[in-house]
Amino acid sequence: MARDQLLQSRPGAHARQALSKVPEVTALFWIIKVLTTGMGETTSDFLVKRYDPQLTVAAAGVVLAISLTVQLVAKRYSAAIYWTAVVMVSVFGTMAADVLHVQFKVPYVASSAFFAVTLAVIFGLWYRSEKTLSIHSITTRRRELFYWATVLTTFALGTATGDMTAVTLHLGYFSSGLLFAGLIAIPALGHWKLGLNPIFAFWFAYVVTRPLGASFADWMGVSHQRGGLNWGTGWVSLALAALIAAFVGYLGVTRKDVA
């Protein structure tokens, strides 16, 4: 009742709520987000190593464009549509970062710096245009476009950063995963205990989830020679996809991620 009264007291509040097509940030949001980062990493590796890399990247780009178009034209939030788009962003973002290193021989340090600068530019343009970077403000088409540009860049940045720590800095995938597990605790503790700006804390954590999930997924999928468990990137991708589908299906039924 109180919430309805608040909405009635704010002109256009119902319209803004109806237009919001991103989920509420809950524990399941972070769990699914980490799972998508791992799946994107291993799925990309599986596909580009078994099929023609150029055709694979092009096909992934087409599927990404379709999934984002469906998300943008949807009238309301749908867990299935939203997380399908995130999965495709994860797969294509991984490929984008890997193409720079494998095809163009760009060091992971340089690609990490490039994507970090790109992300800063997007944030700068977004804030200059909308005066906020809050995920709770994604209620217009322009903000939604800024949001998805940010999401795509964070996946590419996280991929390059995770590979940089694991390969360039020789930490290995498991140790890299532990490193980012420690880093993701910083915004959580900062927000809950120290009053850290919630918007900064959210995007800090959002960026770190990418190398966190990707590092552990790589550790499970790669060979023993590369420091992994050798479960195979294909099997790891299928297992992660099953978990994502189960959680997204649960949200679709319960709608616990809808404000």
Phi, psi and omega in degrees: 000312180299322181294319179296321179295322178296318180296321180293332182279352182245111181302130177080005184296319179298320181294317181295320179298318182295328183279343182292122184238029174240150185282161171294146181275100179240181178300320180294328176304311182291324179297311180295321179301314179295320179298320179294326179294319178294317180297319179299320180296306185287326178295317177299313179299317181298315185288313186289339180270350181246342180230170180301120185302319182295316178293322181296314180296318179297317179296318178297323178295321179294314180296321177299314180300320179294314182295321178291324177297316178299318179297318184289325183272348179299144183279335181213170181292135174227125181302317182296315181293314183298310185285336172297317178298319179296317179300315181291326174298319180297314180296310183290323177299320176298314180298320180299317179291320181290325180299318179301321183278312187283313185277322185251004174059031177281126179299151181298328178297315181292318181291325176297316179295319180299312181290330177294317178295318178300317179296318179298320179296317180297315177301317181297315179294320180299312182292321180297324182279319190247349179065017176198151176240016185290137177293338179281357181256010183282076185235008176227160180299319181296317178294325178294322177294318175300318181301311183287329173296321177295315181300313180299317181292323179296325178293316178295317179298315180297322177298311181296319181292317179297318177292327179296314180290321183285319187258304184294316181270359174060033177279337186083163186289319182293315179295324176297319178299317178295321179300312182286335173296322176290321181294324183288343176287338182298305180295327180296309180293322180297321180287315185283326188251332188244002178073029179299141179311123185297327179292315177298317181299318181298309185289329173301309180296322182299317178296317186290332179301330182295302179293334177297304181293320182294321182296314180290325177294317176299317180301320179287327189268327188283169185289165176298325180298332179263010176087016183254183180271350176064036176281343180095131183295328179294313180292322178296318178299316180295318180296316179293322179297321179296318179295317179299314181299320181294314181292317180294321176299320178298316179294323179298326180279313185276335182057035179285353177257014179253132182298000000 
